[in-house]
PDB file of C-alpha atoms in Angstrom:
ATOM      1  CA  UNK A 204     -49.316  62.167  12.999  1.00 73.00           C
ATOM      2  CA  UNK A 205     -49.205  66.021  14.435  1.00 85.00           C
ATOM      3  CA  UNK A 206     -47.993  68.573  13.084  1.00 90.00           C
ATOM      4  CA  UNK A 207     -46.869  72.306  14.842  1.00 89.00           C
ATOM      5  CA  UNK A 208     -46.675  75.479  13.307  1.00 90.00           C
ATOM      6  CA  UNK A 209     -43.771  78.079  14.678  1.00 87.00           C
ATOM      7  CA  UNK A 210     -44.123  81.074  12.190  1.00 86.00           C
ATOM      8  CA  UNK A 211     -44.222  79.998   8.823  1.00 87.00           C
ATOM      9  CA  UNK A 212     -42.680  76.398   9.316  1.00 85.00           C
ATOM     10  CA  UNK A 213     -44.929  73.346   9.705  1.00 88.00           C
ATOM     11  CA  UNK A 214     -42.793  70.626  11.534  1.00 86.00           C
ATOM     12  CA  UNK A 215     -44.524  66.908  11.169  1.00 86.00           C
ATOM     13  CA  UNK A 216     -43.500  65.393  15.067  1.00 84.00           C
ATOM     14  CA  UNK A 217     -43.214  62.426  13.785  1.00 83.00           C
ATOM     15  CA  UNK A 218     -39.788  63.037  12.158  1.00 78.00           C
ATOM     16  CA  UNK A 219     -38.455  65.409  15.337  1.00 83.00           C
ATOM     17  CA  UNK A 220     -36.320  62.879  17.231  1.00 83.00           C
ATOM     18  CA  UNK A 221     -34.428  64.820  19.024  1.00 88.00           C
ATOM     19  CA  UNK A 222     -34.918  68.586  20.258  1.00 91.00           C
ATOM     20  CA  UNK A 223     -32.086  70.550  21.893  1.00 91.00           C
ATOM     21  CA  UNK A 224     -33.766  73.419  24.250  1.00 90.00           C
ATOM     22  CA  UNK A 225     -31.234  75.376  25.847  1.00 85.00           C
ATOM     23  CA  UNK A 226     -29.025  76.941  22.904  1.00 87.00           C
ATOM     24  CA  UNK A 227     -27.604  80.087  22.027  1.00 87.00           C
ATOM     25  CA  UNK A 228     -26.784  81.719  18.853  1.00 86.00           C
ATOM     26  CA  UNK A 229     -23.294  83.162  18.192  1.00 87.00           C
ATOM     27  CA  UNK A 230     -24.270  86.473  19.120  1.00 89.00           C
ATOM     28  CA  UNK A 231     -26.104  85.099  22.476  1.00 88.00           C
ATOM     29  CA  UNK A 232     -29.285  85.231  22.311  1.00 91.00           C
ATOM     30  CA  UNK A 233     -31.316  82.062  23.549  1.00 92.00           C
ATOM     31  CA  UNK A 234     -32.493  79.612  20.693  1.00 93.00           C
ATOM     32  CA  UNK A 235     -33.885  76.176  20.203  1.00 93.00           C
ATOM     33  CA  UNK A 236     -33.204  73.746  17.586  1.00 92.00           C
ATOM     34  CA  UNK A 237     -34.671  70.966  15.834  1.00 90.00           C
ATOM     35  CA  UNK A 238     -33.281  68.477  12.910  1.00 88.00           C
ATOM     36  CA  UNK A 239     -35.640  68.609  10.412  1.00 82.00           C
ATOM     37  CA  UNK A 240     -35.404  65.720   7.722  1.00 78.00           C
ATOM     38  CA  UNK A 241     -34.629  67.024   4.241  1.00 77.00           C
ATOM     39  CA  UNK A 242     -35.360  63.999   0.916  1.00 72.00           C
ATOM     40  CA  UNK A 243     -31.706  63.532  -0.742  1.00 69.00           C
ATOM     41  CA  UNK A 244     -32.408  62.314  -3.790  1.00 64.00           C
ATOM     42  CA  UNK A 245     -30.435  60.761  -6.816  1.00 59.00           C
ATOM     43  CA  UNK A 246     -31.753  59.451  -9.999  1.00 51.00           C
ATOM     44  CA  UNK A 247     -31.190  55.859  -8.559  1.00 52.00           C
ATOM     45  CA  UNK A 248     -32.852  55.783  -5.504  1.00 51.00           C
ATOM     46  CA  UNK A 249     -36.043  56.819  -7.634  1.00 51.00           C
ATOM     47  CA  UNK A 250     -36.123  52.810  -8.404  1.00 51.00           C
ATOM     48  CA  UNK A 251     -35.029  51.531  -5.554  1.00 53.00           C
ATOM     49  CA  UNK A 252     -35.593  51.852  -1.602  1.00 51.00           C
ATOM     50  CA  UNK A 253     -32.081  53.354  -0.067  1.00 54.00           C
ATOM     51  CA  UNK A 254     -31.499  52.560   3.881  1.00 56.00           C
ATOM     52  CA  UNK A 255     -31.057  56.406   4.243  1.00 60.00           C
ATOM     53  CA  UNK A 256     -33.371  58.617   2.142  1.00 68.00           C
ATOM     54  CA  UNK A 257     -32.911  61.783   4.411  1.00 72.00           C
ATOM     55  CA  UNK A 258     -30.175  64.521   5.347  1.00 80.00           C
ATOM     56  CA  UNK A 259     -31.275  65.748   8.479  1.00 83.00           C
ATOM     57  CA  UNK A 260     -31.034  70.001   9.102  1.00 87.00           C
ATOM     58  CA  UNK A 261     -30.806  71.683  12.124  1.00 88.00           C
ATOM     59  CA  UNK A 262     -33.415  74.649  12.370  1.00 89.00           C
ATOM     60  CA  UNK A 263     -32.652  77.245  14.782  1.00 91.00           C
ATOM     61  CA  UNK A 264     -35.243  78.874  16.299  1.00 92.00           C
ATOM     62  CA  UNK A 265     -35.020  82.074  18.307  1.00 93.00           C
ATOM     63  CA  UNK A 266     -37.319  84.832  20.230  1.00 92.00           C
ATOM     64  CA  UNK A 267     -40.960  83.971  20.323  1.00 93.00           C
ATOM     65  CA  UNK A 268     -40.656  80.583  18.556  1.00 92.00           C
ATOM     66  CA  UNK A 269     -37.832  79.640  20.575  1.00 92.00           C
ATOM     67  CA  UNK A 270     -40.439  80.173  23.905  1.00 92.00           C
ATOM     68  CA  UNK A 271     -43.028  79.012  22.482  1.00 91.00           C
ATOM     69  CA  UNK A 272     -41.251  75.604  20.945  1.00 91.00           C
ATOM     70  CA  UNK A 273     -39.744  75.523  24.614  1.00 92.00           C
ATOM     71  CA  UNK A 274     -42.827  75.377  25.953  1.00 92.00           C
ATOM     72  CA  UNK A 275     -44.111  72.733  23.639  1.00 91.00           C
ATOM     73  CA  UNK A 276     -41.404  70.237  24.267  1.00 89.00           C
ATOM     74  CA  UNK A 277     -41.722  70.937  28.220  1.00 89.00           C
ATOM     75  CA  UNK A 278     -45.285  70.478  28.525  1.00 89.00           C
ATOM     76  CA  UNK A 279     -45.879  67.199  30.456  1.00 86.00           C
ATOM     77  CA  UNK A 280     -49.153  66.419  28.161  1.00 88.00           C
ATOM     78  CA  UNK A 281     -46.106  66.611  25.171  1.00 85.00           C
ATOM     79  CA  UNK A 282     -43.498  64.985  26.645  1.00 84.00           C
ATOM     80  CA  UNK A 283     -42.894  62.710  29.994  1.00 83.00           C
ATOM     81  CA  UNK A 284     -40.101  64.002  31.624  1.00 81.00           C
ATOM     82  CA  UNK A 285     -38.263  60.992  32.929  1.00 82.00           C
ATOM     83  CA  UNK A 286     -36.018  63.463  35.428  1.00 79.00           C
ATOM     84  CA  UNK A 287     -38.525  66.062  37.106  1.00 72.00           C
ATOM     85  CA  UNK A 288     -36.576  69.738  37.729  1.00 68.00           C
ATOM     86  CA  UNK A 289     -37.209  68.819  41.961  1.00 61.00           C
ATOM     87  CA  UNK A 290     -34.942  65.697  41.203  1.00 53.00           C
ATOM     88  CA  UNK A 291     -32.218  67.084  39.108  1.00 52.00           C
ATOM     89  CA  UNK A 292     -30.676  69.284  41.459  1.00 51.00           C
ATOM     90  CA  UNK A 293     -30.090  66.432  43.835  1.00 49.00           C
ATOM     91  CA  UNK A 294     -28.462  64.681  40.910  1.00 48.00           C
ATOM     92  CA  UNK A 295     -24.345  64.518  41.157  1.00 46.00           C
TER      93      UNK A 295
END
């Protein structure tokens, strides 16, 4: 289990399936965003175990955490990149 801090939220990896990198808010400016799992609960599912116990939200991060979460998700002892930049150009 890791966890990564980007200002005052604590994301747990495990749960990040998914990472978009190359956003923009409305009003342009570069973000990146993450679905972070939030508990839905009801008083039944306290007694019994529900296929879906999670909502996921996207968190938008911009500025510094946006960089710095970019960088995170790019670095090759994070994440293998299956398509290296050199070969994606050549890619129609």
């Amino acid at each position: 289990m890791t966890f990564i801090k980007i200002q005052n939220v604590v994301i747990n990896i495990s749960y990040v399936a998914v990472v978009r990198l190359d956003n923009q808010t409305v009003s342009g400016e570069k973000s990146v965003s993450v679905p972070l799992p939030t508990p839905q609960f009801s008083s039944l599912q306290w007694d019994t175990i529900a296929q879906n116990l999670y909502d996921y939200k996207w968190i938008e991060f911009t500025g510094q955490a946006a960089i710095t979460l970019q960088d995170y998700f790019t670095s090759f002892n994070n994440v293998i990149d299956l398509l290296p930049q050199s070969q994606q150009s050549s890619v129609v």
